[in-house]
CSV table of C-alpha atoms in Angstrom, one decimal:
chain,number,residue,atom,x,y,z
A,1300,UNK,CA,-87.6,23.2,27.1
A,1301,UNK,CA,-85.4,20.3,26.0
A,1302,UNK,CA,-82.6,21.2,23.5
A,1303,UNK,CA,-82.7,19.6,20.1
A,1304,UNK,CA,-79.6,19.0,18.0
A,1305,UNK,CA,-79.2,17.9,14.4
A,1306,UNK,CA,-78.0,14.5,13.3
A,1307,UNK,CA,-74.8,16.1,12.0
A,1308,UNK,CA,-74.1,17.7,15.4
A,1309,UNK,CA,-74.8,14.4,17.1
A,1310,UNK,CA,-72.4,12.6,14.8
A,1311,UNK,CA,-69.6,15.2,15.4
A,1312,UNK,CA,-70.0,14.9,19.1
A,1313,UNK,CA,-69.9,11.1,19.0
A,1314,UNK,CA,-66.8,11.3,16.7
A,1315,UNK,CA,-65.1,13.7,19.2
A,1316,UNK,CA,-65.8,11.5,22.1
A,1317,UNK,CA,-64.4,8.5,20.3
A,1318,UNK,CA,-61.3,10.4,19.2
A,1319,UNK,CA,-60.7,11.6,22.8
A,1320,UNK,CA,-61.0,8.3,24.5
A,1321,UNK,CA,-59.9,5.9,21.8
A,1322,UNK,CA,-57.2,7.9,19.9
A,1323,UNK,CA,-54.6,5.0,19.9
A,1324,UNK,CA,-55.5,1.5,20.9
A,1325,UNK,CA,-54.2,-2.0,20.0
A,1326,UNK,CA,-57.0,-4.2,18.7
A,1327,UNK,CA,-56.7,-7.9,18.0
A,1328,UNK,CA,-58.9,-9.8,15.6
A,1329,UNK,CA,-59.4,-11.6,12.3
A,1330,UNK,CA,-59.4,-10.0,8.9
A,1331,UNK,CA,-62.6,-10.2,6.9
A,1332,UNK,CA,-63.9,-8.5,3.7
A,1333,UNK,CA,-60.4,-7.3,2.7
A,1334,UNK,CA,-60.2,-5.0,-0.3
A,1335,UNK,CA,-57.3,-3.1,-1.7
A,1336,UNK,CA,-58.6,0.0,-3.6
A,1337,UNK,CA,-57.0,1.4,-6.7
A,1338,UNK,CA,-55.8,4.4,-4.6
A,1339,UNK,CA,-53.7,2.0,-2.5
A,1340,UNK,CA,-56.0,2.2,0.6
A,1341,UNK,CA,-57.0,-0.9,2.5
A,1342,UNK,CA,-60.6,-1.5,3.5
A,1343,UNK,CA,-61.5,-4.5,5.6
A,1344,UNK,CA,-63.4,-5.7,8.7
A,1345,UNK,CA,-61.7,-6.7,11.9
A,1346,UNK,CA,-63.8,-9.2,13.9
A,1347,UNK,CA,-63.8,-11.8,16.6
A,1348,UNK,CA,-66.6,-14.2,17.9
A,1349,UNK,CA,-68.4,-11.3,19.6
A,1350,UNK,CA,-68.2,-8.3,17.3
A,1351,UNK,CA,-67.1,-6.9,14.0
A,1352,UNK,CA,-65.8,-3.4,13.2
A,1353,UNK,CA,-65.0,-1.7,9.8
A,1354,UNK,CA,-61.5,-0.5,9.4
A,1355,UNK,CA,-59.5,1.6,6.9
A,1356,UNK,CA,-55.8,1.8,6.4
A,1357,UNK,CA,-54.6,4.6,4.1
A,1358,UNK,CA,-52.0,4.1,1.5
A,1359,UNK,CA,-49.1,5.8,3.3
A,1360,UNK,CA,-49.6,3.5,6.4
A,1361,UNK,CA,-50.3,0.4,4.3
A,1362,UNK,CA,-47.0,0.8,2.4
A,1363,UNK,CA,-45.1,0.4,5.7
A,1364,UNK,CA,-46.6,-3.1,6.4
A,1365,UNK,CA,-44.2,-5.9,5.5
A,1366,UNK,CA,-47.0,-8.3,4.4
A,1367,UNK,CA,-50.4,-8.2,2.7
A,1368,UNK,CA,-53.1,-9.5,5.0
A,1369,UNK,CA,-55.5,-12.2,3.8
A,1370,UNK,CA,-59.0,-13.1,4.9
A,1371,UNK,CA,-59.0,-15.2,8.0
A,1372,UNK,CA,-55.6,-14.0,9.1
A,1373,UNK,CA,-55.3,-12.9,12.8
A,1374,UNK,CA,-53.7,-9.5,13.2
A,1375,UNK,CA,-53.1,-6.8,15.8
A,1376,UNK,CA,-53.9,-3.2,14.8
A,1377,UNK,CA,-52.8,0.1,16.2
A,1378,UNK,CA,-55.9,2.3,15.4
A,1379,UNK,CA,-57.9,5.3,16.4
A,1380,UNK,CA,-61.7,4.8,16.8
A,1381,UNK,CA,-63.8,7.3,14.8
A,1382,UNK,CA,-67.2,7.8,13.3
A,1383,UNK,CA,-67.7,8.2,9.5
A,1384,UNK,CA,-70.3,11.0,9.8
A,1385,UNK,CA,-71.9,10.9,6.3
A,1386,UNK,CA,-73.2,7.3,7.0
A,1387,UNK,CA,-72.9,7.2,10.8
A,1388,UNK,CA,-70.6,4.1,10.5
A,1389,UNK,CA,-68.3,3.3,13.4
A,1390,UNK,CA,-64.8,2.4,12.1
A,1391,UNK,CA,-61.1,2.2,12.9
A,1392,UNK,CA,-58.4,4.2,11.2
A,1393,UNK,CA,-55.4,1.9,11.3
A,1394,UNK,CA,-51.9,3.3,11.8
A,1395,UNK,CA,-49.9,0.0,12.1
A,1396,UNK,CA,-50.5,-3.7,11.6
A,1397,UNK,CA,-48.7,-6.8,12.7
A,1398,UNK,CA,-49.5,-10.5,12.7
A,1399,UNK,CA,-50.9,-11.7,16.0
A,1400,UNK,CA,-48.2,-12.9,18.4
A,1401,UNK,CA,-45.5,-10.6,16.8
A,1402,UNK,CA,-45.7,-8.3,19.9
A,1403,UNK,CA,-44.6,-11.3,22.1
A,1404,UNK,CA,-41.8,-12.1,19.6
A,1405,UNK,CA,-40.6,-8.6,19.5
A,1406,UNK,CA,-40.5,-8.4,23.3
A,1407,UNK,CA,-38.5,-11.7,23.4
A,1408,UNK,CA,-36.2,-10.3,20.7
A,1409,UNK,CA,-35.4,-7.1,22.8
A,1410,UNK,CA,-34.8,-9.1,26.0
A,1411,UNK,CA,-32.4,-11.6,24.2
A,1412,UNK,CA,-30.6,-8.7,22.5
A,1413,UNK,CA,-30.1,-6.9,25.8
A,1414,UNK,CA,-28.8,-10.0,27.5
A,1415,UNK,CA,-26.2,-10.8,24.8
A,1416,UNK,CA,-25.3,-7.1,24.6
A,1417,UNK,CA,-24.6,-7.0,28.3
A,1418,UNK,CA,-22.4,-10.1,27.9
A,1419,UNK,CA,-20.3,-8.2,25.4
A,1420,UNK,CA,-21.1,-10.3,22.3
A,1421,UNK,CA,-21.8,-7.1,20.3
A,1422,UNK,CA,-18.6,-5.3,21.3
A,1423,UNK,CA,-16.7,-4.0,18.2
A,1424,UNK,CA,-13.4,-5.0,19.9
A,1425,UNK,CA,-14.1,-8.7,19.6
A,1426,UNK,CA,-15.2,-8.6,16.0
A,1427,UNK,CA,-12.7,-10.0,13.4
A,1428,UNK,CA,-11.6,-8.1,10.3
A,1429,UNK,CA,-12.8,-9.3,7.0
A,1430,UNK,CA,-10.1,-10.5,4.5
A,1431,UNK,CA,-10.0,-8.2,1.5
A,1432,UNK,CA,-8.6,-10.9,-0.9
A,1433,UNK,CA,-10.2,-14.3,0.1
A,1434,UNK,CA,-9.5,-17.5,-1.8
A,1435,UNK,CA,-12.6,-19.4,-0.6
A,1436,UNK,CA,-16.0,-18.2,0.6
A,1437,UNK,CA,-18.5,-20.2,2.6
A,1438,UNK,CA,-22.2,-19.6,2.3
A,1439,UNK,CA,-24.7,-20.8,4.9
A,1440,UNK,CA,-28.3,-20.8,3.6
A,1441,UNK,CA,-31.0,-22.9,2.0
A,1442,UNK,CA,-30.1,-24.5,-1.4
A,1443,UNK,CA,-33.4,-23.3,-2.8
A,1444,UNK,CA,-33.3,-19.8,-1.5
A,1445,UNK,CA,-33.2,-16.8,-3.8
A,1446,UNK,CA,-30.5,-15.4,-1.5
A,1447,UNK,CA,-28.1,-18.1,-2.7
A,1448,UNK,CA,-28.7,-17.2,-6.3
A,1449,UNK,CA,-28.1,-13.5,-5.5
A,1450,UNK,CA,-24.8,-14.3,-3.7
A,1451,UNK,CA,-23.5,-16.6,-6.4
A,1452,UNK,CA,-24.4,-14.0,-9.1
A,1453,UNK,CA,-22.6,-11.2,-7.1
A,1454,UNK,CA,-19.5,-13.4,-6.5
A,1455,UNK,CA,-19.3,-14.4,-10.2
A,1456,UNK,CA,-19.5,-10.8,-11.2
A,1457,UNK,CA,-17.1,-9.3,-8.6
A,1458,UNK,CA,-14.9,-12.2,-7.5
A,1459,UNK,CA,-14.8,-14.8,-10.3
A,1460,UNK,CA,-11.5,-16.2,-9.0
A,1461,UNK,CA,-12.9,-17.1,-5.6
A,1462,UNK,CA,-14.2,-20.6,-4.9
A,1463,UNK,CA,-17.6,-20.8,-3.1
A,1464,UNK,CA,-18.5,-23.6,-0.7
A,1465,UNK,CA,-22.1,-24.0,0.3
A,1466,UNK,CA,-23.2,-25.3,3.7
A,1467,UNK,CA,-26.9,-26.1,3.3
A,1468,UNK,CA,-29.3,-25.2,6.2
A,1469,UNK,CA,-32.9,-24.5,6.8
A,1470,UNK,CA,-33.6,-20.8,7.1
A,1471,UNK,CA,-37.2,-20.9,8.3
A,1472,UNK,CA,-39.3,-23.0,10.6
A,1473,UNK,CA,-38.9,-24.7,14.0
A,1474,UNK,CA,-35.9,-26.8,13.0
A,1475,UNK,CA,-34.1,-23.9,11.2
A,1476,UNK,CA,-32.1,-22.7,14.2
A,1477,UNK,CA,-30.6,-26.1,14.9
A,1478,UNK,CA,-29.9,-26.6,11.2
A,1479,UNK,CA,-28.1,-23.3,11.0
A,1480,UNK,CA,-26.0,-24.2,14.1
A,1481,UNK,CA,-25.1,-27.5,12.6
A,1482,UNK,CA,-24.0,-25.9,9.3
A,1483,UNK,CA,-21.9,-23.3,11.2
A,1484,UNK,CA,-20.2,-26.0,13.3
A,1485,UNK,CA,-19.4,-28.0,10.1
A,1486,UNK,CA,-17.9,-25.0,8.5
A,1487,UNK,CA,-15.7,-24.2,11.5
A,1488,UNK,CA,-14.7,-27.9,11.8
A,1489,UNK,CA,-13.7,-28.2,8.2
A,1490,UNK,CA,-11.9,-24.8,8.3
A,1491,UNK,CA,-11.6,-24.5,4.5
A,1492,UNK,CA,-12.9,-21.0,3.8
A,1493,UNK,CA,-11.6,-17.5,4.6
A,1494,UNK,CA,-15.0,-15.9,5.2
A,1495,UNK,CA,-18.5,-17.2,5.9
A,1496,UNK,CA,-21.7,-15.6,4.6
A,1497,UNK,CA,-24.8,-16.2,6.7
A,1498,UNK,CA,-27.7,-15.1,4.3
A,1499,UNK,CA,-31.4,-15.2,3.8
A,1500,UNK,CA,-34.0,-13.2,1.9
A,1501,UNK,CA,-36.6,-10.9,3.5
A,1502,UNK,CA,-39.5,-12.0,5.6
A,1503,UNK,CA,-41.6,-11.3,8.6
A,1504,UNK,CA,-40.3,-11.4,12.2
A,1505,UNK,CA,-41.6,-15.0,12.5
A,1506,UNK,CA,-39.9,-16.0,9.2
A,1507,UNK,CA,-36.5,-14.6,10.4
A,1508,UNK,CA,-36.9,-15.8,14.0
A,1509,UNK,CA,-34.3,-18.6,13.6
A,1510,UNK,CA,-31.6,-16.0,13.2
A,1511,UNK,CA,-32.5,-14.6,16.7
A,1512,UNK,CA,-31.6,-18.0,18.3
A,1513,UNK,CA,-29.2,-17.6,21.3
A,1514,UNK,CA,-27.2,-20.7,20.6
A,1515,UNK,CA,-26.6,-19.6,17.0
A,1516,UNK,CA,-25.5,-16.2,18.3
A,1517,UNK,CA,-23.0,-17.7,20.6
A,1518,UNK,CA,-21.6,-20.0,17.9
A,1519,UNK,CA,-21.2,-16.9,15.6
A,1520,UNK,CA,-19.3,-15.1,18.4
A,1521,UNK,CA,-17.0,-18.0,19.1
A,1522,UNK,CA,-16.3,-18.9,15.4
A,1523,UNK,CA,-12.6,-18.4,14.4
A,1524,UNK,CA,-13.7,-17.6,10.8
A,1525,UNK,CA,-14.9,-14.0,10.0
A,1526,UNK,CA,-18.7,-14.0,9.4
A,1527,UNK,CA,-20.8,-11.6,7.4
A,1528,UNK,CA,-24.5,-11.6,8.0
A,1529,UNK,CA,-26.9,-10.7,5.2
A,1530,UNK,CA,-30.4,-11.5,6.5
A,1531,UNK,CA,-33.5,-10.0,5.2
A,1532,UNK,CA,-33.9,-6.5,3.7
A,1533,UNK,CA,-32.1,-3.3,4.8
A,1534,UNK,CA,-34.7,-2.6,7.4
A,1535,UNK,CA,-34.6,-6.1,9.0
A,1536,UNK,CA,-32.3,-6.7,12.0
A,1537,UNK,CA,-31.7,-9.9,13.7
A,1538,UNK,CA,-29.4,-10.9,16.6
A,1539,UNK,CA,-27.2,-12.7,14.1
A,1540,UNK,CA,-26.6,-9.2,12.5
A,1541,UNK,CA,-25.4,-7.7,15.8
A,1542,UNK,CA,-23.1,-10.5,16.8
A,1543,UNK,CA,-21.6,-11.1,13.3
A,1544,UNK,CA,-18.2,-9.5,12.4
A,1545,UNK,CA,-19.9,-7.5,9.7
A,1546,UNK,CA,-23.6,-6.8,8.9
A,1547,UNK,CA,-24.7,-6.4,5.3
A,1548,UNK,CA,-28.2,-5.0,4.4
A,1549,UNK,CA,-28.9,-7.7,1.9
A,1550,UNK,CA,-27.5,-11.1,0.7
A,1551,UNK,CA,-26.1,-9.4,-2.4
A,1552,UNK,CA,-24.4,-6.7,-0.3
A,1553,UNK,CA,-22.9,-9.5,1.9
A,1554,UNK,CA,-21.2,-11.0,-1.2
A,1555,UNK,CA,-20.0,-7.6,-2.3
A,1556,UNK,CA,-18.5,-6.9,1.1
A,1557,UNK,CA,-16.7,-10.3,1.2
A,1558,UNK,CA,-13.6,-8.9,-0.6
A,1559,UNK,CA,-12.2,-6.4,-3.1
A,1560,UNK,CA,-13.5,-7.0,-6.7
A,1561,UNK,CA,-11.2,-8.3,-9.3
A,1562,UNK,CA,-11.1,-4.9,-10.9
A,1563,UNK,CA,-10.1,-3.3,-7.6
A,1564,UNK,CA,-7.4,-5.9,-7.1
A,1565,UNK,CA,-6.0,-5.3,-10.6
A,1566,UNK,CA,-6.0,-1.5,-10.0
A,1567,UNK,CA,-4.3,-2.0,-6.6
A,1568,UNK,CA,-1.7,-4.3,-8.2
A,1569,UNK,CA,-1.1,-1.9,-11.1
A,1570,UNK,CA,-0.6,0.9,-8.6
A,1571,UNK,CA,2.0,-1.2,-6.7
A,1572,UNK,CA,3.7,-2.1,-9.9
A,1573,UNK,CA,3.9,1.6,-11.0
A,1574,UNK,CA,5.3,2.5,-7.6
A,1575,UNK,CA,7.9,-0.3,-7.8
A,1576,UNK,CA,9.0,0.7,-11.3
A,1577,UNK,CA,9.3,4.3,-10.2
A,1578,UNK,CA,11.4,3.4,-7.1
A,1579,UNK,CA,13.5,1.0,-9.2
A,1580,UNK,CA,14.2,3.8,-11.7
A,1581,UNK,CA,15.2,6.1,-8.9
A,1582,UNK,CA,17.6,3.5,-7.5
A,1583,UNK,CA,19.2,2.9,-10.9
A,1584,UNK,CA,19.6,6.7,-11.4
A,1585,UNK,CA,21.4,7.0,-8.1
A,1586,UNK,CA,23.6,4.0,-8.9
A,1587,UNK,CA,24.6,5.4,-12.3
A,1588,UNK,CA,25.4,8.8,-10.6
A,1589,UNK,CA,27.6,7.1,-8.0
A,1590,UNK,CA,29.3,5.1,-10.8
A,1591,UNK,CA,30.0,8.2,-12.8
A,1592,UNK,CA,31.4,10.0,-9.8
A,1593,UNK,CA,33.6,7.0,-8.9
A,1594,UNK,CA,34.7,6.6,-12.5
A,1595,UNK,CA,35.7,10.3,-12.6
A,1596,UNK,CA,37.8,9.8,-9.6
A,1597,UNK,CA,39.8,6.8,-10.9
A,1598,UNK,CA,43.1,7.3,-12.8
A,1599,UNK,CA,44.5,4.5,-15.0
A,1600,UNK,CA,48.2,3.8,-15.2
A,1601,UNK,CA,48.2,5.1,-18.8
A,1602,UNK,CA,46.7,8.4,-17.6
A,1603,UNK,CA,49.1,8.6,-14.7
A,1604,UNK,CA,52.1,8.2,-17.1
A,1605,UNK,CA,50.6,10.8,-19.4
A,1606,UNK,CA,50.3,13.2,-16.5
A,1607,UNK,CA,53.9,12.5,-15.5
A,1608,UNK,CA,55.2,13.0,-19.0
A,1609,UNK,CA,53.3,16.3,-19.2
A,1610,UNK,CA,55.0,17.3,-15.9
A,1611,UNK,CA,58.4,16.3,-17.2
A,1612,UNK,CA,57.9,18.3,-20.4
A,1613,UNK,CA,56.9,21.3,-18.3
A,1614,UNK,CA,60.1,20.8,-16.1
A,1615,UNK,CA,62.3,20.6,-19.3
A,1616,UNK,CA,60.7,23.7,-20.7
A,1617,UNK,CA,61.2,25.6,-17.4
A,1618,UNK,CA,64.8,24.4,-17.3
A,1619,UNK,CA,65.6,25.6,-20.8
A,1620,UNK,CA,64.0,28.9,-20.1
A,1621,UNK,CA,65.9,29.2,-16.8
A,1622,UNK,CA,69.3,28.4,-18.6
A,1623,UNK,CA,68.6,30.8,-21.3
A,1624,UNK,CA,67.6,33.5,-18.9
A,1625,UNK,CA,70.8,32.8,-16.8
A,1626,UNK,CA,73.0,32.9,-19.9
A,1627,UNK,CA,71.4,36.1,-21.0
A,1628,UNK,CA,71.9,37.6,-17.6
A,1629,UNK,CA,75.6,36.5,-17.5
A,1630,UNK,CA,76.1,37.9,-20.9
A,1631,UNK,CA,74.6,41.2,-19.9
A,1632,UNK,CA,76.8,41.3,-16.8
A,1633,UNK,CA,79.9,40.5,-18.8
A,1634,UNK,CA,79.1,43.1,-21.4
A,1635,UNK,CA,78.4,45.6,-18.6
A,1636,UNK,CA,81.7,44.8,-17.0
A,1637,UNK,CA,83.6,45.0,-20.3
A,1638,UNK,CA,82.0,48.4,-20.9
A,1639,UNK,CA,82.9,49.6,-17.5
A,1640,UNK,CA,86.4,48.3,-17.8
A,1641,UNK,CA,86.8,49.9,-21.2
A,1642,UNK,CA,85.6,53.2,-19.8
A,1643,UNK,CA,87.5,53.1,-16.5
A,1644,UNK,CA,90.6,51.2,-17.3
A,1645,UNK,CA,93.4,52.5,-19.4
A,1646,UNK,CA,93.5,51.0,-22.8
A,1647,UNK,CA,96.5,48.7,-22.4
A,1648,UNK,CA,97.3,45.6,-24.2
A,1649,UNK,CA,97.3,43.2,-21.3
A,1650,UNK,CA,93.8,44.2,-20.2
A,1651,UNK,CA,92.7,43.5,-23.7
A,1652,UNK,CA,94.2,40.1,-23.7
A,1653,UNK,CA,92.5,39.4,-20.3
A,1654,UNK,CA,89.2,40.4,-21.6
A,1655,UNK,CA,89.7,38.1,-24.6
A,1656,UNK,CA,90.5,35.3,-22.3
A,1657,UNK,CA,87.4,35.8,-20.2
A,1658,UNK,CA,85.3,35.9,-23.3
A,1659,UNK,CA,86.8,32.7,-24.5
A,1660,UNK,CA,86.3,30.9,-21.2
A,1661,UNK,CA,82.7,32.1,-21.1
A,1662,UNK,CA,82.1,30.7,-24.6
A,1663,UNK,CA,83.7,27.4,-23.6
A,1664,UNK,CA,81.6,27.0,-20.4
A,1665,UNK,CA,78.2,27.8,-22.0
A,1666,UNK,CA,78.0,24.5,-24.0
A,1667,UNK,CA,79.3,22.5,-21.0
A,1668,UNK,CA,76.7,23.9,-18.6
A,1669,UNK,CA,73.9,23.3,-21.2
A,1670,UNK,CA,75.1,19.7,-21.7
A,1671,UNK,CA,75.2,19.2,-17.9
A,1672,UNK,CA,71.6,20.4,-17.5
A,1673,UNK,CA,70.5,18.2,-20.4
A,1674,UNK,CA,72.2,15.2,-18.8
A,1675,UNK,CA,70.3,16.0,-15.6
A,1676,UNK,CA,67.0,16.1,-17.5
A,1677,UNK,CA,67.8,12.8,-19.1
A,1678,UNK,CA,68.7,11.2,-15.7
A,1679,UNK,CA,65.4,12.4,-14.3
A,1680,UNK,CA,63.5,11.0,-17.3
A,1681,UNK,CA,65.2,7.6,-16.9
A,1682,UNK,CA,64.4,7.6,-13.1
A,1683,UNK,CA,60.7,8.3,-13.9
A,1684,UNK,CA,60.6,5.5,-16.4
A,1685,UNK,CA,62.2,3.1,-14.0
A,1686,UNK,CA,59.6,4.0,-11.3
A,1687,UNK,CA,56.7,3.5,-13.8
A,1688,UNK,CA,54.4,0.5,-12.8
A,1689,UNK,CA,54.3,-0.5,-16.5
A,1690,UNK,CA,58.0,-0.7,-16.7
A,1691,UNK,CA,58.1,-3.1,-13.7
A,1692,UNK,CA,55.4,-5.2,-15.3
A,1693,UNK,CA,57.5,-5.6,-18.5
A,1694,UNK,CA,60.2,-7.1,-16.4
A,1695,UNK,CA,57.9,-10.1,-15.6
A,1696,UNK,CA,56.2,-8.8,-12.5
A,1697,UNK,CA,52.4,-8.7,-11.9
A,1698,UNK,CA,49.9,-6.6,-9.9
A,1699,UNK,CA,47.6,-8.9,-7.8
A,1700,UNK,CA,44.3,-7.6,-6.5
A,1701,UNK,CA,41.7,-9.3,-4.2
A,1702,UNK,CA,37.9,-9.4,-4.7
A,1703,UNK,CA,37.7,-5.9,-3.2
A,1704,UNK,CA,40.1,-4.5,-5.7
A,1705,UNK,CA,42.9,-4.0,-3.1
A,1706,UNK,CA,46.5,-4.8,-4.0
A,1707,UNK,CA,47.7,-8.0,-2.2
A,1708,UNK,CA,51.1,-7.7,-0.5
A,1709,UNK,CA,50.9,-10.5,2.0
A,1710,UNK,CA,49.8,-14.1,1.3
A,1711,UNK,CA,48.4,-14.3,4.8
A,1712,UNK,CA,45.7,-11.8,3.8
A,1713,UNK,CA,44.2,-14.3,1.5
A,1714,UNK,CA,41.9,-17.3,2.1
A,1715,UNK,CA,41.4,-20.5,0.1
A,1716,UNK,CA,39.1,-20.2,-3.0
A,1717,UNK,CA,39.3,-16.4,-2.9
A,1718,UNK,CA,39.1,-14.9,-6.4
A,1719,UNK,CA,42.1,-12.8,-7.6
A,1720,UNK,CA,42.6,-10.4,-10.4
A,1721,UNK,CA,46.2,-10.5,-11.8
A,1722,UNK,CA,47.3,-7.6,-14.1
A,1723,UNK,CA,50.3,-8.3,-16.4
A,1724,UNK,CA,52.3,-6.1,-18.8
A,1725,UNK,CA,50.0,-7.3,-21.6
A,1726,UNK,CA,46.4,-8.0,-20.4
A,1727,UNK,CA,45.0,-9.6,-17.1
A,1728,UNK,CA,43.7,-12.9,-15.8
A,1729,UNK,CA,41.5,-14.3,-13.0
A,1730,UNK,CA,42.9,-16.9,-10.5
A,1731,UNK,CA,41.6,-18.7,-7.4
A,1732,UNK,CA,43.7,-19.3,-4.3
A,1733,UNK,CA,44.4,-23.0,-3.6
A,1734,UNK,CA,47.1,-22.7,-0.9
A,1735,UNK,CA,49.0,-19.9,0.9
A,1736,UNK,CA,52.4,-20.0,2.4
A,1737,UNK,CA,55.0,-17.6,3.8
A,1738,UNK,CA,58.6,-17.3,2.8
A,1739,UNK,CA,61.0,-16.8,5.8
């Protein structure tokens, strides 16, 4: 007896077969009956001149497509074949979508990228550093592009002091690659900017294809001016991005990476100024300390005389004390001898007269010895005054010092136009050497 299955079982078996043999397949065709539901899902028909198949692309997958398909547009779909069992409709569940021909472009992109990478055009060692404080920025883009407005707005906000020079070029179409190369050659030839920005807004792979041009890549690599590329959105990559000295995710980011902002420059300048002031203060403190130490070690002639006078007074005081001590000692010895004589010697008249004579002589010699010591002190004081530098100056002499503060003793030690400091008994003066001669 033949087995009989239900319609639902048949639909499930057909769906399983389709899912097993057509789980992921690229399908090329033309969009028809396109509808975007409120839920974000895409419903459409993919067809060619022989057949038409319904397709659905759910919101999560649709949000990853960089364009919105239109009726009549040729596309390539990565999809799984399935059967919508409630109605028995054959349909495609689309996972990815690209415009027709993009696959060939992507393959060409990968081949060109590998070729230039093997030649070393992407090596970090050959990339130039970006100036942090540029004076002029060059922008290569279309005059009507939104990317240009974004760049100018960012520069006005962050780098208002920087001049911007625009090198117009086409950024889309068959002539765009040649136009970009010409603009870059002009910028290099004029050599008037510190950094070049190569920018364009987002788009499909075909829209950005001019930035994958091999000739343009080689010009970027050979350019002596640092180049920042800001092509497309953050997820877009072109060969110009790989060969440029710096890649920015967007045109606005390219302008922001072109140099430190005015606020950053002011903060850096203020930091350097604070460091300079701190270091200058430390230098002045050390200089004042050395000056104080040097000043403490210097002794003026007046202070020297004062020290010598104090020493002389001390010597006079010690001399007086010594004379008085000696006189007292002599008196004690005389008294002791007298006492001994009085006790030991017979009390005769001639011994009494001798004692009287000795006493008289002692009294006579005491003033003479004191006077002699005073005369010696006076002589020492006169000698000290005669040796004083100020005493010599009062006799018409002068102390001559050179620019280094050293006392000049020989005219041969001086040179013409050398500045001299001459100290007199009253004040000092500055002089300049006009001629030197030696007295023989």
